[in-house]
PDB file of C-alpha atoms in Angstrom:
ATOM      1  CA  MET A   1     -21.326 -53.257  -1.372  1.00 94.00           C
ATOM      2  CA  ASN A   2     -19.792 -50.249  -3.146  1.00 98.00           C
ATOM      3  CA  ILE A   3     -18.205 -47.581  -0.948  1.00 98.00           C
ATOM      4  CA  PHE A   4     -16.683 -44.336  -2.253  1.00 98.00           C
ATOM      5  CA  ILE A   5     -14.019 -42.382  -0.336  1.00 98.00           C
ATOM      6  CA  THR A   6     -12.335 -39.098  -1.258  1.00 98.00           C
ATOM      7  CA  GLY A   7      -9.105 -38.050   0.437  1.00 97.00           C
ATOM      8  CA  ALA A   8      -8.251 -41.739   0.702  1.00 98.00           C
ATOM      9  CA  ALA A   9      -4.459 -41.394   0.447  1.00 97.00           C
ATOM     10  CA  SER A  10      -3.962 -40.469   4.104  1.00 95.00           C
ATOM     11  CA  GLY A  11      -5.563 -39.524   7.399  1.00 95.00           C
ATOM     12  CA  ILE A  12      -9.225 -40.245   8.056  1.00 97.00           C
ATOM     13  CA  GLY A  13      -9.965 -41.293   4.470  1.00 97.00           C
ATOM     14  CA  GLN A  14      -7.218 -43.905   4.536  1.00 98.00           C
ATOM     15  CA  ALA A  15      -8.212 -45.121   8.009  1.00 97.00           C
ATOM     16  CA  LEU A  16     -11.813 -45.551   6.862  1.00 98.00           C
ATOM     17  CA  ALA A  17     -10.662 -47.574   3.859  1.00 98.00           C
ATOM     18  CA  PHE A  18      -8.687 -49.895   6.145  1.00 98.00           C
ATOM     19  CA  ARG A  19     -11.536 -50.149   8.652  1.00 97.00           C
ATOM     20  CA  ILE A  20     -14.125 -51.034   6.003  1.00 97.00           C
ATOM     21  CA  SER A  21     -12.003 -53.415   3.917  1.00 98.00           C
ATOM     22  CA  ARG A  22     -13.112 -57.020   3.926  1.00 97.00           C
ATOM     23  CA  PRO A  23     -14.335 -59.619   1.417  1.00 98.00           C
ATOM     24  CA  GLY A  24     -17.530 -58.509  -0.301  1.00 96.00           C
ATOM     25  CA  ILE A  25     -16.611 -54.802  -0.173  1.00 98.00           C
ATOM     26  CA  THR A  26     -15.614 -52.806  -3.248  1.00 98.00           C
ATOM     27  CA  LEU A  27     -13.826 -49.545  -2.491  1.00 98.00           C
ATOM     28  CA  HIS A  28     -13.698 -46.689  -4.977  1.00 98.00           C
ATOM     29  CA  LEU A  29     -10.878 -44.471  -3.726  1.00 98.00           C
ATOM     30  CA  CYS A  30     -10.108 -40.903  -4.811  1.00 98.00           C
ATOM     31  CA  ASP A  31      -7.162 -38.600  -4.077  1.00 98.00           C
ATOM     32  CA  ILE A  32      -4.735 -36.385  -5.988  1.00 97.00           C
ATOM     33  CA  ASN A  33      -1.726 -38.121  -4.396  1.00 96.00           C
ATOM     34  CA  THR A  34      -1.450 -41.059  -6.790  1.00 96.00           C
ATOM     35  CA  GLU A  35       1.404 -42.901  -5.075  1.00 96.00           C
ATOM     36  CA  ALA A  36      -0.077 -42.708  -1.584  1.00 97.00           C
ATOM     37  CA  LEU A  37      -3.491 -43.639  -2.962  1.00 97.00           C
ATOM     38  CA  GLU A  38      -2.052 -46.827  -4.432  1.00 97.00           C
ATOM     39  CA  LEU A  39      -0.525 -47.701  -1.044  1.00 97.00           C
ATOM     40  CA  THR A  40      -3.969 -47.378   0.536  1.00 98.00           C
ATOM     41  CA  ALA A  41      -5.377 -49.586  -2.205  1.00 98.00           C
ATOM     42  CA  GLN A  42      -2.713 -52.260  -1.728  1.00 98.00           C
ATOM     43  CA  GLU A  43      -3.321 -52.502   2.022  1.00 97.00           C
ATOM     44  CA  SER A  44      -7.086 -52.571   1.514  1.00 98.00           C
ATOM     45  CA  ARG A  45      -6.727 -55.453  -0.953  1.00 98.00           C
ATOM     46  CA  THR A  46      -4.700 -57.450   1.581  1.00 98.00           C
ATOM     47  CA  ARG A  47      -7.716 -57.148   3.877  1.00 98.00           C
ATOM     48  CA  GLY A  48      -9.982 -58.684   1.262  1.00 97.00           C
ATOM     49  CA  ALA A  49     -11.586 -55.689  -0.452  1.00 98.00           C
ATOM     50  CA  ARG A  50     -11.780 -55.082  -4.178  1.00 98.00           C
ATOM     51  CA  VAL A  51     -10.370 -51.631  -4.938  1.00 98.00           C
ATOM     52  CA  THR A  52     -10.388 -49.127  -7.780  1.00 97.00           C
ATOM     53  CA  CYS A  53      -8.288 -45.941  -7.671  1.00 97.00           C
ATOM     54  CA  HIS A  54      -9.263 -42.575  -9.127  1.00 97.00           C
ATOM     55  CA  PRO A  55      -6.584 -39.820  -9.063  1.00 97.00           C
ATOM     56  CA  ILE A  56      -8.986 -36.878  -9.256  1.00 97.00           C
ATOM     57  CA  ASP A  57      -8.855 -33.361  -7.825  1.00 97.00           C
ATOM     58  CA  VAL A  58     -12.172 -32.794  -6.026  1.00 98.00           C
ATOM     59  CA  ARG A  59     -12.159 -29.236  -7.375  1.00 98.00           C
ATOM     60  CA  ASN A  60     -12.684 -30.632 -10.879  1.00 98.00           C
ATOM     61  CA  ARG A  61     -16.468 -30.686 -11.011  1.00 98.00           C
ATOM     62  CA  GLU A  62     -16.697 -32.455 -14.369  1.00 97.00           C
ATOM     63  CA  SER A  63     -14.280 -35.248 -13.425  1.00 98.00           C
ATOM     64  CA  MET A  64     -15.998 -35.804 -10.098  1.00 98.00           C
ATOM     65  CA  GLU A  65     -19.367 -35.967 -11.867  1.00 97.00           C
ATOM     66  CA  ASP A  66     -18.078 -38.553 -14.346  1.00 97.00           C
ATOM     67  CA  TRP A  67     -16.653 -40.723 -11.575  1.00 97.00           C
ATOM     68  CA  LEU A  68     -19.557 -40.556  -9.152  1.00 98.00           C
ATOM     69  CA  MET A  69     -22.207 -41.065 -11.837  1.00 97.00           C
ATOM     70  CA  ASP A  70     -20.367 -43.924 -13.580  1.00 95.00           C
ATOM     71  CA  GLN A  71     -23.103 -46.393 -14.449  1.00 91.00           C
ATOM     72  CA  ASN A  72     -20.570 -49.213 -14.762  1.00 93.00           C
ATOM     73  CA  ILE A  73     -20.624 -49.184 -10.957  1.00 93.00           C
ATOM     74  CA  PRO A  74     -23.977 -50.794 -10.152  1.00 91.00           C
ATOM     75  CA  ARG A  75     -24.721 -48.959  -6.900  1.00 95.00           C
ATOM     76  CA  MET A  76     -23.373 -46.369  -4.459  1.00 97.00           C
ATOM     77  CA  ASP A  77     -24.065 -47.708  -0.981  1.00 97.00           C
ATOM     78  CA  MET A  78     -21.902 -45.314   1.032  1.00 98.00           C
ATOM     79  CA  LEU A  79     -19.841 -42.198   0.379  1.00 98.00           C
ATOM     80  CA  PHE A  80     -17.259 -40.583   2.650  1.00 98.00           C
ATOM     81  CA  ALA A  81     -16.175 -37.085   1.562  1.00 98.00           C
ATOM     82  CA  CYS A  82     -12.844 -36.774   3.380  1.00 98.00           C
ATOM     83  CA  ALA A  83     -10.745 -34.613   1.046  1.00 97.00           C
ATOM     84  CA  GLY A  84      -9.689 -31.352   2.680  1.00 95.00           C
ATOM     85  CA  ILE A  85      -6.825 -29.075   3.651  1.00 93.00           C
ATOM     86  CA  THR A  86      -5.965 -26.938   6.643  1.00 90.00           C
ATOM     87  CA  GLY A  87      -3.481 -24.227   7.498  1.00 84.00           C
ATOM     88  CA  GLY A  88      -2.951 -21.093   9.509  1.00 81.00           C
ATOM     89  CA  ARG A  89      -1.804 -17.536   9.061  1.00 81.00           C
ATOM     90  CA  PRO A  90       1.546 -16.793   7.407  1.00 82.00           C
ATOM     91  CA  PRO A  91       4.460 -15.020   9.111  1.00 83.00           C
ATOM     92  CA  ALA A  92       3.831 -11.359   9.827  1.00 82.00           C
ATOM     93  CA  ASP A  93       4.501  -8.793   7.094  1.00 80.00           C
ATOM     94  CA  LEU A  94       6.912  -5.903   7.549  1.00 69.00           C
ATOM     95  CA  ASP A  95       4.138  -3.964   9.263  1.00 78.00           C
ATOM     96  CA  GLY A  96       3.824  -6.723  11.869  1.00 76.00           C
ATOM     97  CA  ILE A  97       0.402  -7.895  10.658  1.00 84.00           C
ATOM     98  CA  SER A  98      -0.392 -11.441   9.559  1.00 85.00           C
ATOM     99  CA  ILE A  99      -3.348 -11.901   7.212  1.00 87.00           C
ATOM    100  CA  GLU A 100      -4.232 -15.064   5.304  1.00 90.00           C
ATOM    101  CA  ARG A 101      -2.970 -14.986   1.742  1.00 90.00           C
ATOM    102  CA  GLU A 102      -5.775 -14.403  -0.746  1.00 92.00           C
ATOM    103  CA  GLU A 103      -4.842 -17.398  -2.882  1.00 93.00           C
ATOM    104  CA  ARG A 104      -4.809 -19.596   0.239  1.00 92.00           C
ATOM    105  CA  VAL A 105      -8.270 -18.412   1.268  1.00 95.00           C
ATOM    106  CA  ARG A 106      -9.671 -19.250  -2.158  1.00 96.00           C
ATOM    107  CA  GLU A 107      -7.929 -22.633  -2.185  1.00 96.00           C
ATOM    108  CA  MET A 108      -9.332 -23.470   1.242  1.00 96.00           C
ATOM    109  CA  PHE A 109     -12.890 -22.773   0.144  1.00 97.00           C
ATOM    110  CA  ASP A 110     -12.390 -24.467  -3.227  1.00 98.00           C
ATOM    111  CA  ILE A 111     -11.272 -27.744  -1.659  1.00 97.00           C
ATOM    112  CA  ASN A 112     -13.058 -27.849   1.693  1.00 97.00           C
ATOM    113  CA  LEU A 113     -16.413 -26.514   0.520  1.00 98.00           C
ATOM    114  CA  ASN A 114     -16.701 -26.591  -3.275  1.00 98.00           C
ATOM    115  CA  GLY A 115     -14.787 -29.865  -3.478  1.00 98.00           C
ATOM    116  CA  ALA A 116     -17.128 -31.368  -0.903  1.00 98.00           C
ATOM    117  CA  LEU A 117     -20.153 -30.140  -2.860  1.00 98.00           C
ATOM    118  CA  ASN A 118     -18.676 -31.587  -6.051  1.00 98.00           C
ATOM    119  CA  THR A 119     -18.705 -34.891  -4.170  1.00 98.00           C
ATOM    120  CA  LEU A 120     -21.919 -34.591  -2.198  1.00 97.00           C
ATOM    121  CA  LEU A 121     -24.368 -33.279  -4.798  1.00 98.00           C
ATOM    122  CA  PRO A 122     -23.802 -35.922  -7.514  1.00 98.00           C
ATOM    123  CA  ALA A 123     -23.953 -38.604  -4.817  1.00 98.00           C
ATOM    124  CA  ILE A 124     -27.326 -37.339  -3.630  1.00 98.00           C
ATOM    125  CA  ARG A 125     -28.617 -37.267  -7.188  1.00 97.00           C
ATOM    126  CA  ARG A 126     -27.422 -40.798  -7.832  1.00 97.00           C
ATOM    127  CA  MET A 127     -28.715 -42.256  -4.583  1.00 98.00           C
ATOM    128  CA  ARG A 128     -32.174 -40.828  -5.187  1.00 97.00           C
ATOM    129  CA  THR A 129     -32.463 -43.009  -8.306  1.00 96.00           C
ATOM    130  CA  GLN A 130     -31.475 -46.184  -6.439  1.00 96.00           C
ATOM    131  CA  SER A 131     -33.985 -48.653  -5.088  1.00 95.00           C
ATOM    132  CA  PRO A 132     -34.221 -48.886  -1.282  1.00 94.00           C
ATOM    133  CA  ASP A 133     -32.585 -51.803   0.484  1.00 90.00           C
ATOM    134  CA  SER A 134     -34.344 -54.076   2.978  1.00 88.00           C
ATOM    135  CA  ARG A 135     -34.182 -51.292   5.595  1.00 90.00           C
ATOM    136  CA  GLY A 136     -35.555 -48.651   3.259  1.00 92.00           C
ATOM    137  CA  MET A 137     -32.149 -47.029   2.730  1.00 95.00           C
ATOM    138  CA  ARG A 138     -30.984 -45.771  -0.652  1.00 97.00           C
ATOM    139  CA  GLY A 139     -27.538 -44.809   0.603  1.00 98.00           C
ATOM    140  CA  ARG A 140     -25.424 -43.155   3.296  1.00 98.00           C
ATOM    141  CA  ILE A 141     -23.243 -40.055   2.919  1.00 98.00           C
ATOM    142  CA  THR A 142     -20.756 -38.663   5.428  1.00 98.00           C
ATOM    143  CA  VAL A 143     -18.853 -35.384   5.110  1.00 98.00           C
ATOM    144  CA  MET A 144     -15.853 -34.235   7.146  1.00 97.00           C
ATOM    145  CA  ALA A 145     -16.481 -30.895   8.806  1.00 97.00           C
ATOM    146  CA  SER A 146     -14.579 -29.952  11.988  1.00 95.00           C
ATOM    147  CA  VAL A 147     -14.882 -28.644  15.521  1.00 94.00           C
ATOM    148  CA  ALA A 148     -13.282 -25.539  13.985  1.00 92.00           C
ATOM    149  CA  GLY A 149     -16.579 -24.975  12.220  1.00 94.00           C
ATOM    150  CA  PHE A 150     -18.154 -24.108  15.582  1.00 94.00           C
ATOM    151  CA  VAL A 151     -15.784 -21.218  16.279  1.00 91.00           C
ATOM    152  CA  ALA A 152     -14.643 -17.998  14.632  1.00 89.00           C
ATOM    153  CA  TYR A 153     -11.004 -18.839  15.209  1.00 87.00           C
ATOM    154  CA  PRO A 154      -8.482 -16.074  14.378  1.00 88.00           C
ATOM    155  CA  GLY A 155      -5.759 -18.619  13.658  1.00 88.00           C
ATOM    156  CA  THR A 156      -7.644 -20.339  10.818  1.00 90.00           C
ATOM    157  CA  PRO A 157     -10.341 -18.000   9.466  1.00 93.00           C
ATOM    158  CA  SER A 158     -10.939 -19.645   6.085  1.00 95.00           C
ATOM    159  CA  TYR A 159     -10.677 -23.176   7.454  1.00 94.00           C
ATOM    160  CA  SER A 160     -13.208 -22.441  10.196  1.00 95.00           C
ATOM    161  CA  ALA A 161     -15.563 -20.741   7.752  1.00 96.00           C
ATOM    162  CA  SER A 162     -15.363 -23.464   5.089  1.00 97.00           C
ATOM    163  CA  LYS A 163     -15.999 -26.239   7.603  1.00 97.00           C
ATOM    164  CA  SER A 164     -18.819 -24.300   9.230  1.00 97.00           C
ATOM    165  CA  ALA A 165     -20.579 -23.891   5.895  1.00 98.00           C
ATOM    166  CA  LEU A 166     -20.207 -27.585   5.086  1.00 98.00           C
ATOM    167  CA  ASP A 167     -21.537 -28.679   8.481  1.00 98.00           C
ATOM    168  CA  ARG A 168     -24.523 -26.319   8.366  1.00 97.00           C
ATOM    169  CA  PHE A 169     -25.444 -27.427   4.863  1.00 98.00           C
ATOM    170  CA  ALA A 170     -25.228 -31.117   5.745  1.00 98.00           C
ATOM    171  CA  VAL A 171     -27.205 -30.889   8.984  1.00 98.00           C
ATOM    172  CA  SER A 172     -29.849 -28.659   7.379  1.00 98.00           C
ATOM    173  CA  GLU A 173     -30.239 -30.908   4.329  1.00 98.00           C
ATOM    174  CA  ALA A 174     -30.319 -34.164   6.286  1.00 98.00           C
ATOM    175  CA  PRO A 175     -34.035 -34.199   7.268  1.00 98.00           C
ATOM    176  CA  ALA A 176     -35.261 -33.873   3.684  1.00 97.00           C
ATOM    177  CA  LEU A 177     -32.830 -36.544   2.474  1.00 98.00           C
ATOM    178  CA  ALA A 178     -33.940 -38.872   5.259  1.00 97.00           C
ATOM    179  CA  GLN A 179     -37.440 -38.823   3.740  1.00 96.00           C
ATOM    180  CA  ALA A 180     -35.839 -40.087   0.513  1.00 96.00           C
ATOM    181  CA  GLY A 181     -34.036 -42.908   2.341  1.00 97.00           C
ATOM    182  CA  ILE A 182     -30.626 -41.198   2.296  1.00 98.00           C
ATOM    183  CA  SER A 183     -28.626 -40.697   5.488  1.00 98.00           C
ATOM    184  CA  LEU A 184     -26.418 -37.588   5.637  1.00 98.00           C
ATOM    185  CA  THR A 185     -23.910 -37.239   8.482  1.00 98.00           C
ATOM    186  CA  SER A 186     -21.564 -34.374   9.325  1.00 98.00           C
ATOM    187  CA  VAL A 187     -18.388 -35.180  11.281  1.00 98.00           C
ATOM    188  CA  CYS A 188     -17.169 -32.423  13.595  1.00 97.00           C
ATOM    189  CA  CYS A 189     -14.041 -33.733  15.267  1.00 94.00           C
ATOM    190  CA  GLY A 190     -10.959 -32.249  16.855  1.00 92.00           C
ATOM    191  CA  PHE A 191      -7.340 -33.080  16.097  1.00 87.00           C
ATOM    192  CA  VAL A 192      -6.640 -36.387  14.345  1.00 91.00           C
ATOM    193  CA  ASP A 193      -3.049 -37.617  14.249  1.00 88.00           C
ATOM    194  CA  SER A 194      -2.573 -37.412  10.475  1.00 85.00           C
ATOM    195  CA  PRO A 195      -0.250 -35.712   7.968  1.00 82.00           C
ATOM    196  CA  MET A 196      -2.658 -32.747   7.975  1.00 79.00           C
ATOM    197  CA  VAL A 197      -1.579 -31.772  11.498  1.00 79.00           C
ATOM    198  CA  ALA A 198       1.930 -33.272  11.569  1.00 74.00           C
ATOM    199  CA  ARG A 199       3.599 -29.877  11.190  1.00 75.00           C
ATOM    200  CA  ASN A 200       1.583 -28.095  13.876  1.00 77.00           C
ATOM    201  CA  ARG A 201       3.917 -26.484  16.375  1.00 74.00           C
ATOM    202  CA  PHE A 202       1.665 -26.423  19.423  1.00 77.00           C
ATOM    203  CA  PRO A 203      -0.015 -28.898  21.817  1.00 80.00           C
ATOM    204  CA  MET A 204      -3.127 -30.468  20.253  1.00 83.00           C
ATOM    205  CA  PRO A 205      -5.666 -31.259  22.993  1.00 84.00           C
ATOM    206  CA  GLY A 206      -7.759 -34.378  22.529  1.00 88.00           C
ATOM    207  CA  LEU A 207      -5.567 -35.781  19.730  1.00 89.00           C
ATOM    208  CA  VAL A 208      -6.956 -39.131  18.509  1.00 91.00           C
ATOM    209  CA  SER A 209      -5.555 -41.736  16.151  1.00 94.00           C
ATOM    210  CA  PRO A 210      -6.926 -42.106  12.610  1.00 95.00           C
ATOM    211  CA  ALA A 211      -8.078 -45.636  13.489  1.00 96.00           C
ATOM    212  CA  ASP A 212     -10.045 -44.373  16.501  1.00 96.00           C
ATOM    213  CA  ALA A 213     -11.549 -41.580  14.408  1.00 96.00           C
ATOM    214  CA  ALA A 214     -12.556 -44.032  11.675  1.00 97.00           C
ATOM    215  CA  GLN A 215     -14.276 -46.283  14.193  1.00 97.00           C
ATOM    216  CA  ARG A 216     -16.322 -43.405  15.623  1.00 97.00           C
ATOM    217  CA  ILE A 217     -17.201 -42.071  12.179  1.00 98.00           C
ATOM    218  CA  LEU A 218     -18.289 -45.438  10.803  1.00 98.00           C
ATOM    219  CA  ARG A 219     -20.395 -46.150  13.870  1.00 98.00           C
ATOM    220  CA  GLY A 220     -22.167 -42.810  13.609  1.00 98.00           C
ATOM    221  CA  THR A 221     -22.673 -43.221   9.864  1.00 98.00           C
ATOM    222  CA  LEU A 222     -24.299 -46.638  10.276  1.00 97.00           C
ATOM    223  CA  ARG A 223     -26.562 -45.240  13.022  1.00 97.00           C
ATOM    224  CA  GLY A 224     -27.608 -42.446  10.715  1.00 96.00           C
ATOM    225  CA  ASP A 225     -26.489 -39.715  13.124  1.00 97.00           C
ATOM    226  CA  ARG A 226     -26.978 -36.182  11.860  1.00 98.00           C
ATOM    227  CA  ARG A 227     -23.682 -35.150  13.430  1.00 97.00           C
ATOM    228  CA  VAL A 228     -20.737 -37.113  14.838  1.00 98.00           C
ATOM    229  CA  ILE A 229     -18.652 -35.163  17.376  1.00 96.00           C
ATOM    230  CA  PHE A 230     -15.480 -36.042  19.277  1.00 95.00           C
ATOM    231  CA  PRO A 231     -13.930 -35.379  21.661  1.00 94.00           C
ATOM    232  CA  ARG A 232     -17.146 -34.135  23.223  1.00 93.00           C
ATOM    233  CA  TRP A 233     -15.490 -31.937  25.832  1.00 93.00           C
ATOM    234  CA  LEU A 234     -13.611 -30.025  23.125  1.00 91.00           C
ATOM    235  CA  VAL A 235     -16.721 -29.555  21.003  1.00 91.00           C
ATOM    236  CA  PHE A 236     -18.876 -28.407  23.921  1.00 92.00           C
ATOM    237  CA  GLY A 237     -16.150 -26.079  25.202  1.00 91.00           C
ATOM    238  CA  SER A 238     -15.722 -24.537  21.762  1.00 90.00           C
ATOM    239  CA  ARG A 239     -19.437 -23.933  21.387  1.00 91.00           C
ATOM    240  CA  LEU A 240     -19.619 -22.288  24.796  1.00 91.00           C
ATOM    241  CA  VAL A 241     -16.722 -19.936  24.039  1.00 89.00           C
ATOM    242  CA  ASP A 242     -18.339 -19.026  20.731  1.00 89.00           C
ATOM    243  CA  LEU A 243     -21.379 -17.731  22.639  1.00 91.00           C
ATOM    244  CA  LEU A 244     -19.250 -14.920  24.070  1.00 91.00           C
ATOM    245  CA  PRO A 245     -19.234 -11.484  22.451  1.00 93.00           C
ATOM    246  CA  PRO A 246     -16.535 -11.449  19.735  1.00 90.00           C
ATOM    247  CA  ARG A 247     -14.257  -9.053  21.638  1.00 91.00           C
ATOM    248  CA  LEU A 248     -14.243 -11.304  24.706  1.00 89.00           C
ATOM    249  CA  MET A 249     -13.749 -14.403  22.579  1.00 88.00           C
ATOM    250  CA  GLU A 250     -10.735 -12.751  20.920  1.00 89.00           C
ATOM    251  CA  LEU A 251      -9.116 -12.106  24.308  1.00 87.00           C
ATOM    252  CA  TYR A 252      -8.856 -15.858  24.749  1.00 86.00           C
ATOM    253  CA  TYR A 253      -8.321 -17.120  21.210  1.00 86.00           C
ATOM    254  CA  CYS A 254      -5.731 -14.561  20.133  1.00 84.00           C
ATOM    255  CA  ARG A 255      -3.432 -15.673  22.954  1.00 85.00           C
ATOM    256  CA  GLN A 256      -3.333 -19.280  21.752  1.00 84.00           C
ATOM    257  CA  PRO A 257      -0.098 -20.505  20.077  1.00 82.00           C
ATOM    258  CA  SER A 258      -2.030 -21.724  17.024  1.00 80.00           C
ATOM    259  CA  ALA A 259      -3.416 -18.218  16.458  1.00 79.00           C
ATOM    260  CA  GLN A 260       0.003 -16.607  16.216  1.00 80.00           C
ATOM    261  CA  PRO A 261       1.634 -15.784  12.867  1.00 79.00           C
ATOM    262  CA  ALA A 262       3.085 -19.055  11.502  1.00 76.00           C
ATOM    263  CA  GLY A 263       1.650 -20.866  14.526  1.00 74.00           C
ATOM    264  CA  MET A 264       0.176 -23.355  12.076  1.00 75.00           C
ATOM    265  CA  PRO A 265       1.808 -24.190   8.728  1.00 71.00           C
ATOM    266  CA  ASP A 266       0.642 -21.988   5.877  1.00 68.00           C
ATOM    267  CA  PHE A 267       1.626 -24.699   3.356  1.00 61.00           C
TER     268      PHE A 267
END
């Protein structure tokens, strides 16, 4: 079985690689952090998996296309699109106002949305050409959205928007792909204890370990769930707050530590 993972050098991508690794599995791992990617590969090999490493930036559409469509790899059974970044608003300017830096906004969308599409679209194209397995499946794809995609959060505008777009695309596209024997799952989770959130300077409710997250994600992927959510109370609470008129929603969200200037790292 051939399984592809982007963002495999750390966090959820790495945890999925460890969770899946066993004899008979071939992992094709992608990340721009070459050294950390090799560490993931080494640990996965000790668990019995065959591993190939691909130091590619998901923003590079041509390189992603070449990798994902490589016909030397006989089949793509599963794909986990985990590459992504986060971040908050920078310190306030001299006028006391904190607005996301333009280059950071563009980077957020380039990686979280365009990078995911550079991963997702070639995978769909490839899987459609594959013969169905004994259960009628041509392949399974899972993308990492976020609970932040359910809210218009003032602390992370571009992150929330990029994850919202990815989730809506995946959930909307899933029914048509299901008819072609391809499962598409969107993961909308809360805080995962990974390097992505290590520099957050505020309490993170519902924090889960990468191993726990990987277990939930893999289970939902194998079930063919349209959307995997956890922790449920955080997701449901966020969706309820987002039903409020924007001005009322702001009264609550703008008081949160993570919504303050430099409340989350601007990287």
